């Protein structure tokens, strides 16, 4: 039963976001601020994890492909496809659900508990559009960019790991990288990135915006936001894969 | 002027506001007093629409707030300023940005003009050299002042203050009360103040509403309050022996039996 009320409230929050901004300039400033918070703020962690994931997947693929009949370049091909199809969008977004999601939930939760949201409402500002909308739009703009960067760095990590450990030559890697490349996979990765970006921003915003109580509840909302976003990301991952592949 | 007619509000099966009718007058500090949990905050939040009342009417200068749609409310709210119990300053902004925020949102002034206005209200609340400080870096009393400055920066017609002196020492409390009263009179604002601070009641209570468990138990001025016959009100206001004595003195004084301007040196000289 509760899931229906919560879903209803979630949809109402989304609908409430759409109203004429009281002042477009202030909204734009808030949007840019969120872009820098969400995008630049998590760039470091995204770069580190994607690089190592690419490197590890190159080593593990090489470890599993022991047959001499399979050319070395296949390793590069497998690294490329797993990074683009799964690691860059899904894994990065799971991490971002933790980084960005908990930040959004605790920021809004704190604003709710300390009556800052009420203060904005009293001024005559639609807080759903002013606080929630810029976060969702900023996530939709920056997270797909992060996923593209993650994909590139993941492949680069695979190359550096593969070549430096002597598993294969740089020429082998390039051959594999360019062989049988399907541009559709990139499209697929981006579709996932947009869907996940929406989940990562809207779910924590929902939990943060509706916090009731005090500091304890803010923490609880943060945890709940991350858990629910992660589950929804994996669920959406399955659905999108079933539909598009 | 705000007219409140038969306001009711319940949370679940717990009735918090039971049929309250009252008129908040302009140019006056209308004080709502009552013990913790008597429903003052809920009442105030109903007036400004942060809670939806279950029934009753709220008229702002004759306009019925209860039936307004979101757009109309947004319009009206630009004439409302509110000081929250915890000040509710935006943590991510400096004092200056906090006060400038309503100006950014609702005016087309240049940065210079906005800055001038910010400094003007900061001066009104007697604050200096705090423009660049963050809320976490200033004291509770200063936060309240900044909260007041932000609430009045757009020249509101209506000002709501929820416990403006909770957590402040008696002296700072009085300064804040005086500030609210001065602004109210100077700009003819309809001010509603929630308080359980007896100093403010006696100093600034032109119009006092005593709430007891969600009901309006008594209404009058600070001149009348010492003569009130309501037992509940007396128990609440004159809770300590000290205050009971003070009340007796005031009553005697009012009846001309004591001259309060008497020379203390004379009296103490046994
Ligand atoms: N959001 C809420 N949900 C349920 N009950 C509430 C809510 N807010 C306040 N109450 C109840 O209403 C009563 C009055 O609270 P309040 O108006 O905050 O008192 P005070 O006079 O101290 O400001 C309290 O008993 C409180 O438990
Ligand atoms: Mg209260």
Short mmCIF file of C-alpha atoms and ligand atoms in Angstrom, two decimals:
data_model
loop_
_atom_site.label_atom_id
_atom_site.label_comp_id
_atom_site.label_asym_id
_atom_site.label_seq_id
_atom_site.Cartn_x
_atom_site.Cartn_y
_atom_site.Cartn_z
CA UNK A 1 0.00 0.00 0.00
CA UNK A 2 2.71 2.40 1.09
CA UNK A 3 4.52 2.08 -2.22
CA UNK A 4 1.45 3.47 -4.01
CA UNK A 5 1.18 6.53 -1.77
CA UNK A 6 4.91 7.14 -2.11
CA UNK A 7 4.78 6.77 -5.88
CA UNK A 8 1.83 9.12 -5.95
CA UNK A 9 3.65 11.70 -3.91
CA UNK A 10 6.71 11.29 -6.10
CA UNK A 11 4.66 11.96 -9.24
CA UNK A 12 3.00 14.95 -7.59
CA UNK A 13 6.42 16.35 -6.79
CA UNK A 14 7.45 15.97 -10.42
CA UNK A 15 4.27 17.62 -11.63
CA UNK A 16 4.70 20.43 -9.12
CA UNK A 17 8.09 21.26 -10.66
CA UNK A 18 6.54 22.60 -13.80
CA UNK A 19 5.58 26.20 -13.25
CA UNK A 20 6.75 29.49 -14.56
CA UNK A 21 10.04 30.43 -12.84
CA UNK A 22 9.69 33.49 -10.63
CA UNK A 23 12.94 34.77 -12.05
CA UNK A 24 14.71 32.98 -14.90
CA UNK A 25 18.11 34.42 -14.03
CA UNK A 26 18.10 33.09 -10.48
CA UNK A 27 16.97 29.70 -11.73
CA UNK A 28 19.73 29.65 -14.32
CA UNK A 29 22.29 30.45 -11.63
CA UNK A 30 20.99 27.62 -9.49
CA UNK A 31 21.12 25.25 -12.48
CA UNK A 32 24.74 26.15 -13.24
CA UNK A 33 25.58 25.74 -9.58
CA UNK A 34 24.09 22.25 -9.60
CA UNK A 35 25.90 21.35 -12.83
CA UNK A 36 29.18 22.21 -11.19
CA UNK A 37 28.22 20.39 -7.98
CA UNK A 38 27.06 17.22 -9.68
CA UNK A 39 29.34 17.20 -12.73
CA UNK A 40 32.64 18.68 -11.63
CA UNK A 41 32.09 17.51 -8.06
CA UNK A 42 32.07 13.84 -8.98
CA UNK A 43 34.48 13.98 -11.92
CA UNK A 44 37.44 12.82 -9.81
CA UNK A 45 35.84 9.69 -8.43
CA UNK A 46 34.37 8.81 -11.83
CA UNK A 47 37.79 9.11 -13.47
CA UNK A 48 39.48 6.94 -10.87
CA UNK A 49 36.95 4.13 -10.82
CA UNK A 50 36.48 3.97 -14.59
CA UNK A 51 40.21 3.83 -15.22
CA UNK A 52 40.73 0.95 -12.79
CA UNK A 53 37.65 -0.92 -13.90
CA UNK A 54 38.95 -0.86 -17.46
CA UNK A 55 42.38 -1.99 -16.30
CA UNK A 56 41.01 -4.83 -14.18
CA UNK A 57 38.67 -6.03 -16.88
CA UNK A 58 41.60 -6.26 -19.33
CA UNK A 59 43.62 -8.35 -16.89
CA UNK A 60 40.73 -10.62 -15.98
CA UNK A 61 39.66 -11.15 -19.56
CA UNK A 62 43.24 -12.12 -20.44
CA UNK A 63 43.27 -14.51 -17.51
CA UNK A 64 40.10 -16.21 -18.69
CA UNK A 65 41.04 -16.38 -22.38
CA UNK A 66 43.85 -18.91 -22.22
CA UNK A 67 43.18 -20.66 -25.54
CA UNK A 68 45.93 -20.06 -28.12
CA UNK A 69 43.40 -20.06 -30.99
CA UNK A 70 41.78 -16.84 -29.80
CA UNK A 71 43.74 -13.81 -31.01
CA UNK A 72 44.97 -11.35 -28.37
CA UNK A 73 43.01 -8.53 -29.97
CA UNK A 74 39.79 -10.17 -28.79
CA UNK A 75 40.68 -9.06 -25.28
CA UNK A 76 40.55 -5.41 -26.38
CA UNK A 77 37.21 -6.04 -28.06
CA UNK A 78 35.74 -7.57 -24.91
CA UNK A 79 37.10 -4.77 -22.74
CA UNK A 80 35.63 -2.17 -25.09
CA UNK A 81 32.20 -3.75 -25.16
CA UNK A 82 31.88 -4.50 -21.46
CA UNK A 83 33.06 -1.00 -20.58
CA UNK A 84 30.65 0.68 -22.98
CA UNK A 85 27.69 -1.59 -22.38
CA UNK A 86 27.82 -2.08 -18.66
CA UNK A 87 30.70 -0.67 -16.68
CA UNK A 88 30.67 2.95 -17.78
CA UNK A 89 26.93 3.53 -17.51
CA UNK A 90 25.77 1.15 -14.79
CA UNK A 91 28.69 0.89 -12.41
CA UNK A 92 29.51 4.57 -12.59
CA UNK A 93 25.88 5.45 -11.96
CA UNK A 94 25.72 3.10 -8.97
CA UNK A 95 28.69 4.95 -7.53
CA UNK A 96 27.10 8.29 -8.41
CA UNK A 97 23.90 7.22 -6.65
CA UNK A 98 26.04 7.09 -3.53
CA UNK A 99 27.98 10.27 -4.14
CA UNK A 100 25.38 12.55 -5.75
CA UNK A 101 22.28 10.89 -4.33
CA UNK A 102 23.24 11.15 -0.69
CA UNK A 103 24.33 14.73 -1.22
CA UNK A 104 21.02 15.74 -2.81
CA UNK A 105 19.00 13.94 -0.13
CA UNK A 106 20.91 15.42 2.77
CA UNK A 107 20.99 18.91 1.31
CA UNK A 108 17.22 18.99 0.79
CA UNK A 109 16.58 17.16 4.05
CA UNK A 110 18.58 19.72 5.95
CA UNK A 111 16.74 22.54 4.21
CA UNK A 112 13.42 20.95 5.10
CA UNK A 113 14.26 20.33 8.76
CA UNK A 114 15.77 23.76 9.34
CA UNK A 115 12.68 25.35 7.71
CA UNK A 116 14.67 26.81 4.81
CA UNK A 117 12.18 25.26 2.39
CA UNK A 118 9.33 26.86 4.33
CA UNK A 119 11.19 30.17 4.23
CA UNK A 120 11.39 29.94 0.43
CA UNK A 121 7.70 29.02 0.18
CA UNK A 122 6.77 32.04 2.30
CA UNK A 123 8.70 34.29 -0.04
CA UNK A 124 6.39 33.07 -2.78
CA UNK A 125 8.79 30.67 -4.47
CA UNK A 126 7.75 27.29 -5.82
CA UNK A 127 10.36 25.20 -4.02
CA UNK A 128 9.73 22.16 -6.17
CA UNK A 129 10.73 24.06 -9.25
CA UNK A 130 13.47 26.08 -7.61
CA UNK A 131 15.14 23.30 -5.61
CA UNK A 132 14.28 20.03 -7.35
CA UNK A 133 14.07 20.89 -11.05
CA UNK A 134 17.61 22.36 -11.41
CA UNK A 135 19.06 19.27 -9.75
CA UNK A 136 17.27 16.88 -12.11
CA UNK A 137 18.09 18.89 -15.22
CA UNK A 138 21.71 19.31 -14.13
CA UNK A 139 21.98 15.55 -13.59
CA UNK A 140 20.46 14.89 -17.03
CA UNK A 141 23.03 17.19 -18.59
CA UNK A 142 26.17 16.21 -16.70
CA UNK A 143 25.82 12.50 -15.88
CA UNK A 144 25.74 11.33 -19.54
CA UNK A 145 28.90 13.40 -20.03
CA UNK A 146 30.50 11.66 -17.09
CA UNK A 147 29.50 8.31 -18.58
CA UNK A 148 31.19 9.21 -21.86
CA UNK A 149 34.33 10.22 -20.00
CA UNK A 150 34.15 7.01 -17.97
CA UNK A 151 33.88 4.92 -21.14
CA UNK A 152 36.90 6.59 -22.69
CA UNK A 153 38.99 6.30 -19.56
CA UNK A 154 37.91 2.70 -19.00
CA UNK A 155 39.17 1.70 -22.43
CA UNK A 156 42.34 3.68 -21.85
CA UNK A 157 42.82 1.90 -18.52
CA UNK A 158 42.40 -1.44 -20.29
CA UNK A 159 44.99 -0.49 -22.85
CA UNK A 160 47.54 0.69 -20.33
CA UNK A 161 47.07 -2.39 -18.16
CA UNK A 162 47.16 -4.78 -21.13
CA UNK A 163 50.23 -3.28 -22.75
CA UNK A 164 52.24 -2.55 -19.60
CA UNK A 165 51.87 -6.08 -18.22
CA UNK A 166 52.90 -7.50 -21.58
CA UNK A 167 49.61 -9.32 -22.21
CA UNK A 168 49.45 -7.84 -25.70
CA UNK A 169 51.03 -5.22 -27.88
CA UNK A 170 49.58 -1.78 -28.49
CA UNK A 171 48.97 -2.80 -32.11
CA UNK A 172 46.94 -5.83 -30.99
CA UNK A 173 44.86 -3.61 -28.73
CA UNK A 174 44.11 -1.12 -31.52
CA UNK A 175 43.16 -3.90 -33.88
CA UNK A 176 40.70 -5.26 -31.33
CA UNK A 177 39.40 -1.86 -30.40
CA UNK A 178 38.36 -1.07 -33.96
CA UNK A 179 37.13 -4.56 -34.90
CA UNK A 180 33.39 -5.19 -35.09
CA UNK A 181 32.53 -1.88 -33.48
CA UNK A 182 28.80 -1.25 -33.17
CA UNK A 183 27.90 2.45 -32.75
CA UNK A 184 24.53 1.22 -31.48
CA UNK A 185 26.24 0.22 -28.23
CA UNK A 186 27.12 3.82 -27.55
CA UNK A 187 23.54 4.83 -28.14
CA UNK A 188 22.47 2.08 -25.75
CA UNK A 189 24.92 3.32 -23.12
CA UNK A 190 23.60 6.85 -23.43
CA UNK A 191 19.99 5.75 -23.09
CA UNK A 192 20.97 4.04 -19.87
CA UNK A 193 22.89 7.11 -18.73
CA UNK A 194 19.85 9.37 -19.16
CA UNK A 195 17.52 7.01 -17.36
CA UNK A 196 19.98 6.50 -14.51
CA UNK A 197 20.66 10.23 -14.26
CA UNK A 198 16.95 10.81 -13.75
CA UNK A 199 16.83 8.12 -11.05
CA UNK A 200 19.95 9.37 -9.27
CA UNK A 201 18.58 12.90 -9.01
CA UNK A 202 14.82 12.54 -8.62
CA UNK A 203 14.69 9.71 -6.06
CA UNK A 204 17.06 11.34 -3.55
CA UNK A 205 15.35 14.68 -4.14
CA UNK A 206 12.05 13.04 -3.27
CA UNK A 207 13.36 11.52 -0.04
CA UNK A 208 15.18 14.69 0.98
CA UNK A 209 12.31 17.03 0.15
CA UNK A 210 9.86 15.02 2.24
CA UNK A 211 11.97 14.52 5.36
CA UNK A 212 10.02 14.97 8.58
CA UNK A 213 11.73 15.28 11.91
CA UNK A 214 15.35 16.03 12.69
CA UNK A 215 18.97 15.15 12.02
CA UNK A 216 18.34 11.45 12.45
CA UNK A 217 15.70 11.45 9.74
CA UNK A 218 18.03 13.29 7.37
CA UNK A 219 20.56 10.47 7.72
CA UNK A 220 17.85 7.91 7.25
CA UNK A 221 16.55 9.67 4.14
CA UNK A 222 20.07 9.66 2.70
CA UNK A 223 20.46 5.92 3.20
CA UNK A 224 17.02 5.19 1.85
CA UNK A 225 17.63 7.39 -1.16
CA UNK A 226 20.86 5.56 -2.05
CA UNK A 227 19.38 2.09 -1.53
CA UNK A 228 16.23 2.80 -3.54
CA UNK A 229 18.20 4.51 -6.34
CA UNK A 230 20.60 1.56 -6.61
CA UNK A 231 17.80 -0.96 -6.78
CA UNK A 232 15.96 1.10 -9.37
CA UNK A 233 19.13 1.50 -11.44
CA UNK A 234 19.70 -2.25 -11.57
CA UNK A 235 16.05 -2.88 -12.28
CA UNK A 236 16.01 -0.27 -15.07
CA UNK A 237 19.27 -1.75 -16.37
CA UNK A 238 17.56 -5.08 -16.79
CA UNK A 239 14.46 -3.61 -18.44
CA UNK A 240 16.46 -1.46 -20.87
CA UNK A 241 18.70 -4.37 -21.79
CA UNK A 242 15.71 -6.62 -22.38
CA UNK A 243 14.06 -3.99 -24.55
CA UNK A 244 16.99 -2.62 -26.53
CA UNK A 245 19.43 -5.51 -26.99
CA UNK B 1 -5.29 43.54 8.86
CA UNK B 2 -5.80 39.78 8.97
CA UNK B 3 -9.16 38.34 9.91
CA UNK B 4 -9.27 34.73 11.01
CA UNK B 5 -12.66 33.09 11.21
CA UNK B 6 -13.34 29.72 12.87
CA UNK B 7 -9.98 28.22 12.05
CA UNK B 8 -9.66 24.49 12.71
CA UNK B 9 -6.76 22.16 12.18
CA UNK B 10 -6.23 18.53 13.15
CA UNK B 11 -3.43 16.06 12.50
CA UNK B 12 -5.06 12.68 12.18
CA UNK B 13 -7.47 12.46 15.09
CA UNK B 14 -5.51 15.00 17.15
CA UNK B 15 -7.18 18.41 16.98
CA UNK B 16 -4.51 21.06 17.38
CA UNK B 17 -6.45 24.26 16.58
CA UNK B 18 -10.04 24.31 17.76
CA UNK B 19 -12.22 26.95 16.18
CA UNK B 20 -10.15 30.12 16.63
CA UNK B 21 -11.46 33.49 15.44
CA UNK B 22 -9.39 36.62 15.84
CA UNK B 23 -8.54 39.87 14.07
CA UNK B 24 -4.86 40.81 13.73
CA UNK B 25 -4.60 44.57 13.62
CA UNK B 26 -2.21 46.55 11.45
CA UNK B 27 0.51 48.72 12.92
CA UNK B 28 0.48 46.56 16.01
CA UNK B 29 2.37 43.59 17.41
CA UNK B 30 -0.27 40.91 17.76
CA UNK B 31 1.17 38.44 20.23
CA UNK B 32 0.11 34.83 20.42
CA UNK B 33 1.14 33.44 23.78
CA UNK B 34 0.75 30.01 25.29
CA UNK B 35 2.78 27.16 26.66
CA UNK B 36 4.80 24.83 24.43
CA UNK B 37 2.58 22.54 22.45
CA UNK B 38 -0.46 24.80 22.68
CA UNK B 39 -0.53 25.14 18.91
CA UNK B 40 1.08 28.53 18.29
CA UNK B 41 3.36 27.36 15.50
CA UNK B 42 0.65 25.32 13.83
CA UNK B 43 -1.69 28.30 14.00
CA UNK B 44 0.89 30.60 12.43
CA UNK B 45 1.73 28.09 9.73
CA UNK B 46 -1.97 27.81 8.90
CA UNK B 47 -2.15 31.58 8.50
CA UNK B 48 0.64 31.63 5.93
CA UNK B 49 -0.45 28.43 4.18
CA UNK B 50 2.40 26.12 5.20
CA UNK B 51 -0.35 23.96 6.69
CA UNK B 52 -3.81 23.74 5.12
CA UNK B 53 -6.49 24.41 7.75
CA UNK B 54 -9.33 21.88 7.85
CA UNK B 55 -11.94 24.63 7.93
CA UNK B 56 -12.31 28.34 8.53
CA UNK B 57 -11.33 31.46 6.64
CA UNK B 58 -8.26 33.67 6.61
CA UNK B 59 -8.73 37.12 5.11
CA UNK B 60 -5.74 39.27 4.27
CA UNK B 61 -7.05 42.82 3.91
CA UNK B 62 -10.38 41.33 2.86
CA UNK B 63 -8.93 38.82 0.37
CA UNK B 64 -9.76 35.24 1.24
CA UNK B 65 -6.47 33.38 1.43
CA UNK B 66 -8.05 29.99 1.98
CA UNK B 67 -9.65 29.84 -1.47
CA UNK B 68 -6.72 31.27 -3.43
CA UNK B 69 -4.91 29.13 -5.99
CA UNK B 70 -1.13 28.69 -5.99
CA UNK B 71 -0.49 31.64 -8.27
CA UNK B 72 -2.62 34.02 -6.21
CA UNK B 73 -0.93 32.83 -3.03
CA UNK B 74 2.51 33.38 -4.52
CA UNK B 75 1.44 36.92 -5.34
CA UNK B 76 0.20 37.58 -1.81
CA UNK B 77 3.24 36.00 -0.24
CA UNK B 78 5.43 38.68 -1.70
CA UNK B 79 3.80 40.95 0.87
CA UNK B 80 4.54 38.50 3.68
CA UNK B 81 7.76 38.27 5.65
CA UNK B 82 8.43 35.55 8.16
CA UNK B 83 11.02 34.98 10.84
CA UNK B 84 11.32 31.30 11.74
CA UNK B 85 12.08 29.85 15.12
CA UNK B 86 15.49 28.63 13.99
CA UNK B 87 15.99 31.68 11.73
CA UNK B 88 16.01 29.41 8.62
CA UNK B 89 18.85 31.30 6.95
CA UNK B 90 20.22 29.63 3.82
CA UNK B 91 23.45 27.96 5.02
CA UNK B 92 25.10 28.02 1.63
CA UNK B 93 24.81 31.80 1.32
CA UNK B 94 26.47 34.67 3.12
CA UNK B 95 24.45 37.10 5.23
CA UNK B 96 24.44 39.54 2.34
CA UNK B 97 23.29 36.92 -0.17
CA UNK B 98 20.60 35.75 2.24
CA UNK B 99 19.07 39.18 2.51
CA UNK B 100 19.56 39.92 -1.16
CA UNK B 101 17.86 36.71 -2.24
CA UNK B 102 14.25 38.02 -2.20
CA UNK B 103 15.47 41.09 -4.11
CA UNK B 104 17.20 38.88 -6.70
CA UNK B 105 14.07 36.85 -7.11
CA UNK B 106 11.40 39.51 -7.20
CA UNK B 107 12.91 42.79 -8.30
CA UNK B 108 14.74 44.07 -11.33
CA UNK B 109 17.06 46.35 -9.38
CA UNK B 110 20.72 46.64 -10.29
CA UNK B 111 23.31 45.02 -8.04
CA UNK B 112 24.22 48.43 -6.58
CA UNK B 113 20.63 49.23 -5.71
CA UNK B 114 20.15 45.81 -4.15
CA UNK B 115 23.31 46.17 -2.11
CA UNK B 116 22.16 49.56 -0.86
CA UNK B 117 18.85 48.11 0.22
CA UNK B 118 20.61 45.22 1.98
CA UNK B 119 22.84 47.60 3.88
CA UNK B 120 19.84 49.75 4.73
CA UNK B 121 17.96 46.86 6.38
CA UNK B 122 21.13 45.61 8.05
CA UNK B 123 21.43 49.03 9.58
CA UNK B 124 17.81 48.88 10.72
CA UNK B 125 18.54 45.67 12.61
CA UNK B 126 21.73 47.23 13.94
CA UNK B 127 24.22 44.91 12.28
CA UNK B 128 27.51 45.93 10.76
CA UNK B 129 30.47 44.19 9.12
CA UNK B 130 28.71 40.87 8.73
CA UNK B 131 27.96 40.99 4.99
CA UNK B 132 30.50 38.32 4.09
CA UNK B 133 29.89 36.01 7.05
CA UNK B 134 28.06 32.70 6.73
CA UNK B 135 25.15 31.85 9.06
CA UNK B 136 27.29 29.23 10.82
CA UNK B 137 29.73 31.97 11.81
CA UNK B 138 27.33 34.26 13.67
CA UNK B 139 25.53 33.96 17.00
CA UNK B 140 21.88 33.05 17.55
CA UNK B 141 20.86 36.64 18.25
CA UNK B 142 22.59 37.84 15.11
CA UNK B 143 20.89 35.11 13.08
CA UNK B 144 17.53 36.35 14.31
CA UNK B 145 18.42 39.86 13.24
CA UNK B 146 19.48 38.69 9.82
CA UNK B 147 16.25 36.69 9.68
CA UNK B 148 14.29 39.86 10.42
CA UNK B 149 16.30 41.81 7.87
CA UNK B 150 15.54 39.18 5.21
CA UNK B 151 11.85 39.16 6.19
CA UNK B 152 11.45 42.92 5.80
CA UNK B 153 13.71 43.55 2.82
CA UNK B 154 10.77 43.63 0.38
CA UNK B 155 8.75 45.96 2.65
CA UNK B 156 6.10 43.44 3.63
CA UNK B 157 2.62 44.38 4.77
CA UNK B 158 2.49 41.34 7.02
CA UNK B 159 5.23 40.07 9.31
CA UNK B 160 5.17 36.74 11.12
CA UNK B 161 7.69 35.88 13.83
CA UNK B 162 7.76 32.45 15.42
CA UNK B 163 9.37 32.72 18.84
CA UNK B 164 11.78 35.51 17.92
CA UNK B 165 13.41 35.36 21.34
CA UNK B 166 13.66 31.65 22.02
CA UNK B 167 17.22 30.78 22.96
CA UNK B 168 18.28 34.37 23.53
CA UNK B 169 19.37 36.07 26.73
CA UNK B 170 16.84 38.51 28.24
CA UNK B 171 18.72 41.58 27.08
CA UNK B 172 19.10 40.49 23.44
CA UNK B 173 15.48 39.35 23.61
CA UNK B 174 14.32 42.83 24.46
CA UNK B 175 16.38 44.34 21.67
CA UNK B 176 14.80 41.94 19.15
CA UNK B 177 11.31 42.70 20.48
CA UNK B 178 11.93 46.42 20.28
CA UNK B 179 13.20 46.02 16.75
CA UNK B 180 10.09 44.15 15.65
CA UNK B 181 7.88 46.70 17.36
CA UNK B 182 9.68 49.68 15.83
CA UNK B 183 9.47 48.24 12.31
CA UNK B 184 5.82 47.40 12.85
CA UNK B 185 4.89 50.93 13.88
CA UNK B 186 7.16 52.70 11.42
CA UNK B 187 5.89 50.85 8.36
CA UNK B 188 2.37 50.10 9.65
CA UNK B 189 2.92 46.34 9.30
CA UNK B 190 0.44 43.76 10.56
CA UNK B 191 2.76 41.77 12.78
CA UNK B 192 1.98 38.43 14.38
CA UNK B 193 4.43 37.16 17.00
CA UNK B 194 4.43 33.79 18.74
CA UNK B 195 6.08 33.96 22.10
CA UNK B 196 6.19 32.57 25.58
CA UNK B 197 8.53 35.27 26.76
CA UNK B 198 6.89 37.35 29.49
CA UNK B 199 9.13 40.33 28.92
CA UNK B 200 7.88 40.69 25.36
CA UNK B 201 4.32 40.30 26.54
CA UNK B 202 4.65 43.17 28.96
CA UNK B 203 6.79 45.37 26.72
CA UNK B 204 5.27 44.98 23.27
CA UNK B 205 1.87 43.38 23.78
CA UNK B 206 -0.58 45.85 22.30
CA UNK B 207 -2.81 42.96 21.38
CA UNK B 208 -2.38 39.59 23.07
CA UNK B 209 -4.07 36.32 22.26
CA UNK B 210 -3.64 33.57 24.82
CA UNK B 211 -3.89 30.07 23.40
CA UNK B 212 -4.64 27.13 25.64
CA UNK B 213 -4.63 23.66 24.05
CA UNK B 214 -5.60 25.02 20.68
CA UNK B 215 -8.29 27.36 21.87
CA UNK B 216 -8.34 31.11 22.28
CA UNK B 217 -8.63 31.41 26.02
CA UNK B 218 -8.17 35.16 26.44
CA UNK B 219 -7.62 38.27 24.32
CA UNK B 220 -6.62 41.78 25.33
CA UNK B 221 -3.71 44.17 25.83
CA UNK B 222 -0.75 44.19 28.20
CA UNK B 223 -2.56 46.84 30.25
CA UNK B 224 -5.49 44.51 30.75
CA UNK B 225 -3.59 41.29 31.26
CA UNK B 226 -2.77 41.89 34.92
CA UNK B 227 -6.45 42.29 35.69
CA UNK B 228 -7.46 39.17 33.82
CA UNK B 229 -9.69 36.81 35.76
CA UNK B 230 -8.77 33.76 33.69
CA UNK B 231 -7.15 31.27 36.04
CA UNK B 232 -5.36 29.45 33.21
CA UNK B 233 -3.90 32.70 31.94
CA UNK B 234 -2.78 33.74 35.40
CA UNK B 235 -1.16 30.36 36.02
CA UNK B 236 0.65 30.66 32.73
CA UNK B 237 1.81 34.25 32.86
CA UNK B 238 2.56 34.68 36.51
CA UNK B 239 4.14 31.31 36.98
CA UNK B 240 6.92 32.29 39.37
CA UNK B 241 6.69 33.95 42.77
CA UNK B 242 8.75 36.78 41.38
CA UNK B 243 6.24 37.45 38.63
CA UNK B 244 3.32 37.14 41.02
CA UNK B 245 4.92 39.87 43.12
CA UNK B 246 5.53 41.96 40.02
CA UNK B 247 1.88 41.58 39.11
CA UNK B 248 0.73 42.70 42.55
CA UNK B 249 2.98 45.73 42.32
CA UNK B 250 1.62 46.63 38.90
CA UNK B 251 -1.94 46.29 40.11
CA UNK B 252 -1.28 48.50 43.10
CA UNK B 253 0.50 50.96 40.89
CA UNK B 254 -2.40 51.02 38.46
CA UNK B 255 -4.79 51.66 41.31
CA UNK B 256 -2.63 54.60 42.42
CA UNK B 257 -1.52 52.91 45.62
CA UNK B 258 2.17 52.88 44.72
CA UNK B 259 4.14 55.51 42.94
CA UNK B 260 6.54 53.55 40.76
CA UNK B 261 8.71 56.58 40.18
CA UNK B 262 9.39 56.69 43.87
CA UNK B 263 12.90 57.38 44.97
CA UNK B 264 14.56 54.04 45.74
CA UNK B 265 17.19 55.63 47.94
CA UNK B 266 14.42 57.00 50.15
CA UNK B 267 12.76 53.61 50.46
CA UNK B 268 15.93 51.66 51.20
CA UNK B 269 17.09 54.09 53.86
CA UNK B 270 15.27 52.13 56.64
N1 LIG C 1 3.32 18.15 11.44
C1 LIG C 1 2.68 17.75 12.55
N2 LIG C 1 2.07 16.54 12.59
C2 LIG C 1 1.41 16.13 13.68
N3 LIG C 1 1.30 16.83 14.81
C3 LIG C 1 1.87 18.04 14.86
C4 LIG C 1 2.61 18.57 13.73
N4 LIG C 1 3.07 19.79 14.06
C5 LIG C 1 2.67 20.01 15.32
N5 LIG C 1 1.94 18.97 15.80
C6 LIG C 1 1.32 18.91 17.14
O1 LIG C 1 0.59 20.07 17.36
C7 LIG C 1 0.70 20.51 18.69
C8 LIG C 1 1.05 21.97 18.72
O2 LIG C 1 2.37 22.15 18.26
P1 LIG C 1 3.02 23.57 18.05
O3 LIG C 1 2.11 24.42 17.29
O4 LIG C 1 4.38 23.34 17.49
O5 LIG C 1 3.17 24.10 19.54
P2 LIG C 1 3.84 25.47 20.01
O6 LIG C 1 2.75 26.24 20.67
O7 LIG C 1 4.87 25.08 21.01
O8 LIG C 1 4.41 26.16 18.84
C9 LIG C 1 1.74 19.63 19.35
O9 LIG C 1 1.07 18.75 20.23
C10 LIG C 1 2.37 18.88 18.23
O10 LIG C 1 2.67 17.57 18.62
MG1 LIG C 2 6.40 26.63 18.34
#
